[in-house]
Amino acid sequence: MTTLVVIPARGGSKGIPRKNLLPVGGKPLIVWTIEQALALDDVIVAVSTEDAEISAVARNAGAWVIRRPEALAQDETPTEPVVVHAIATCEAQYGRPERVMLLQATSPVRLEGTLQRAVEEFDASGVDSLVGVVPNPPFLWSQDDDGVVSAHWDWEHRLRRQDMTAGQLRYRETGSMYVTKPEIYETLGNRMGGRIGLFVMAEAEGVDIDTLHDVSLAEALLTR
């Protein structure tokens, strides 16, 4: 069963210029994700980009490059149409994939075996879409005109985190990884839909690069 991995990599970046090519731990940022994806069984690793330099780096790292139309390379372009375009391009050239894994290059910290485990869990669970998450304790508060409110937890009977059950924890979407049936993208225009499952990742895998501080943290974790 073929997995199409789609790694969106637009040339423009508002926060950190040319972020996808930023040197991190001795290699361009996007290469970490490409190499992790290539370790999967029966996989097509596609980098979708409009940028010539990103294309060259991706090809050199072993990825198949999908030339993204300019209409899908704008600041306001959402990710889902990019993935739909990649699915159609893959189907025309290689055949229809059984599942689509969306990986964000800006979340490069993934432990060895994580992506293969996600594919296996997706297949075994029978879900239509699987979203990567990291566990969080539910110690969240909100504030309105009437004061403060604890969200999802009983502050009068605080539990230690290590004593919490899976049902008492909350989970934060990392943005790092999604596995989805292609028809969910095609019919709903969304990376999630149908029966949704949670794929619990290690806390270190929840790093998302938005600032130079995030770069330093990711580099430390990747080269450890």
mmCIF file of C-alpha atoms in Angstrom, residues 84-187:
data_model
loop_
_atom_site.group_PDB
_atom_site.id
_atom_site.type_symbol
_atom_site.label_atom_id
_atom_site.label_comp_id
_atom_site.label_asym_id
_atom_site.label_seq_id
_atom_site.Cartn_x
_atom_site.Cartn_y
_atom_site.Cartn_z
ATOM 1 C CA VAL A 84 -5.024 17.958 -3.555
ATOM 2 C CA HIS A 85 -2.784 19.114 -6.408
ATOM 3 C CA ALA A 86 -0.056 16.707 -5.250
ATOM 4 C CA ILE A 87 -2.513 13.788 -5.103
ATOM 5 C CA ALA A 88 -3.692 14.470 -8.665
ATOM 6 C CA THR A 89 -0.105 14.803 -9.917
ATOM 7 C CA CYS A 90 0.906 11.569 -8.188
ATOM 8 C CA GLU A 91 -2.108 9.696 -9.540
ATOM 9 C CA ALA A 92 -1.322 10.795 -13.102
ATOM 10 C CA GLN A 93 2.337 9.781 -12.878
ATOM 11 C CA TYR A 94 2.556 6.900 -10.411
ATOM 12 C CA GLY A 95 -0.995 5.781 -9.649
ATOM 13 C CA ARG A 96 -3.337 6.546 -6.798
ATOM 14 C CA PRO A 97 -1.843 6.408 -3.284
ATOM 15 C CA GLU A 98 -3.699 4.514 -0.557
ATOM 16 C CA ARG A 99 -2.886 7.141 2.061
ATOM 17 C CA VAL A 100 -1.434 10.653 2.192
ATOM 18 C CA MET A 101 1.003 11.787 4.876
ATOM 19 C CA LEU A 102 1.363 15.552 5.241
ATOM 20 C CA LEU A 103 4.641 16.598 6.855
ATOM 21 C CA GLN A 104 5.590 20.154 7.745
ATOM 22 C CA ALA A 105 9.292 20.840 7.258
ATOM 23 C CA THR A 106 9.122 23.431 10.035
ATOM 24 C CA SER A 107 8.472 20.645 12.571
ATOM 25 C CA PRO A 108 11.603 18.585 11.892
ATOM 26 C CA VAL A 109 12.001 16.769 15.215
ATOM 27 C CA ARG A 110 10.687 13.231 14.750
ATOM 28 C CA LEU A 111 12.139 10.206 16.491
ATOM 29 C CA GLU A 112 13.357 7.214 14.515
ATOM 30 C CA GLY A 113 10.404 5.006 13.645
ATOM 31 C CA THR A 114 7.732 7.597 14.432
ATOM 32 C CA LEU A 115 6.461 7.944 10.853
ATOM 33 C CA GLN A 116 6.378 4.191 10.224
ATOM 34 C CA ARG A 117 4.491 3.726 13.478
ATOM 35 C CA ALA A 118 1.976 6.359 12.359
ATOM 36 C CA VAL A 119 1.314 4.522 9.086
ATOM 37 C CA GLU A 120 0.859 1.226 10.908
ATOM 38 C CA GLU A 121 -1.462 2.801 13.480
ATOM 39 C CA PHE A 122 -3.486 4.478 10.708
ATOM 40 C CA ASP A 123 -3.995 1.164 8.924
ATOM 41 C CA ALA A 124 -4.726 -0.850 12.067
ATOM 42 C CA SER A 125 -7.206 1.647 13.542
ATOM 43 C CA GLY A 126 -9.362 2.027 10.438
ATOM 44 C CA VAL A 127 -9.603 5.809 10.843
ATOM 45 C CA ASP A 128 -10.014 8.171 7.904
ATOM 46 C CA SER A 129 -7.514 10.701 9.220
ATOM 47 C CA LEU A 130 -4.854 10.693 11.905
ATOM 48 C CA VAL A 131 -3.452 13.838 13.521
ATOM 49 C CA GLY A 132 -0.123 14.052 15.352
ATOM 50 C CA VAL A 133 -0.455 15.360 18.908
ATOM 51 C CA VAL A 134 1.595 15.682 22.087
ATOM 52 C CA PRO A 135 0.060 15.193 25.542
ATOM 53 C CA ASN A 136 -0.588 18.236 27.686
ATOM 54 C CA PRO A 137 -1.871 18.443 31.253
ATOM 55 C CA PRO A 138 -5.270 20.181 31.370
ATOM 56 C CA PHE A 139 -4.167 23.073 33.593
ATOM 57 C CA LEU A 140 -5.749 25.740 31.391
ATOM 58 C CA TRP A 141 -7.612 28.862 32.424
ATOM 59 C CA SER A 142 -9.809 31.392 30.657
ATOM 60 C CA GLN A 143 -10.869 34.845 31.773
ATOM 61 C CA ASP A 144 -14.021 36.833 31.083
ATOM 62 C CA ASP A 145 -15.919 39.727 32.663
ATOM 63 C CA ASP A 146 -17.094 37.474 35.494
ATOM 64 C CA GLY A 147 -13.608 36.357 36.485
ATOM 65 C CA VAL A 148 -11.464 33.317 35.769
ATOM 66 C CA VAL A 149 -12.607 29.832 34.873
ATOM 67 C CA SER A 150 -10.599 26.617 34.905
ATOM 68 C CA ALA A 151 -11.008 24.716 31.659
ATOM 69 C CA HIS A 152 -11.380 20.929 31.758
ATOM 70 C CA TRP A 153 -9.945 20.440 35.234
ATOM 71 C CA ASP A 154 -10.925 20.628 38.904
ATOM 72 C CA TRP A 155 -8.518 23.043 40.540
ATOM 73 C CA GLU A 156 -9.816 22.114 43.993
ATOM 74 C CA HIS A 157 -8.662 18.529 43.531
ATOM 75 C CA ARG A 158 -5.452 18.933 41.576
ATOM 76 C CA LEU A 159 -3.843 15.708 40.412
ATOM 77 C CA ARG A 160 -0.166 15.260 39.746
ATOM 78 C CA ARG A 161 0.518 14.968 36.034
ATOM 79 C CA GLN A 162 2.035 11.512 36.440
ATOM 80 C CA ASP A 163 -1.169 10.314 38.129
ATOM 81 C CA MET A 164 -3.459 11.406 35.286
ATOM 82 C CA THR A 165 -5.108 8.889 33.011
ATOM 83 C CA ALA A 166 -5.154 9.277 29.221
ATOM 84 C CA GLY A 167 -8.738 10.535 29.503
ATOM 85 C CA GLN A 168 -7.718 13.304 31.911
ATOM 86 C CA LEU A 169 -4.942 14.635 29.702
ATOM 87 C CA ARG A 170 -5.488 17.003 26.796
ATOM 88 C CA TYR A 171 -3.580 16.820 23.516
ATOM 89 C CA ARG A 172 -2.009 19.602 21.439
ATOM 90 C CA GLU A 173 -1.946 19.301 17.675
ATOM 91 C CA THR A 174 1.700 19.620 16.666
ATOM 92 C CA GLY A 175 1.219 20.478 12.986
ATOM 93 C CA SER A 176 4.087 18.072 12.302
ATOM 94 C CA MET A 177 2.257 15.113 10.781
ATOM 95 C CA TYR A 178 -1.119 14.029 9.430
ATOM 96 C CA VAL A 179 -2.118 10.790 7.705
ATOM 97 C CA THR A 180 -5.304 10.960 5.669
ATOM 98 C CA LYS A 181 -7.241 9.030 3.054
ATOM 99 C CA PRO A 182 -6.925 10.912 -0.253
ATOM 100 C CA GLU A 183 -10.689 11.127 -0.707
ATOM 101 C CA ILE A 184 -10.967 13.186 2.491
ATOM 102 C CA TYR A 185 -8.845 15.895 0.874
ATOM 103 C CA GLU A 186 -10.736 15.617 -2.393
ATOM 104 C CA THR A 187 -14.271 15.701 -0.980
#
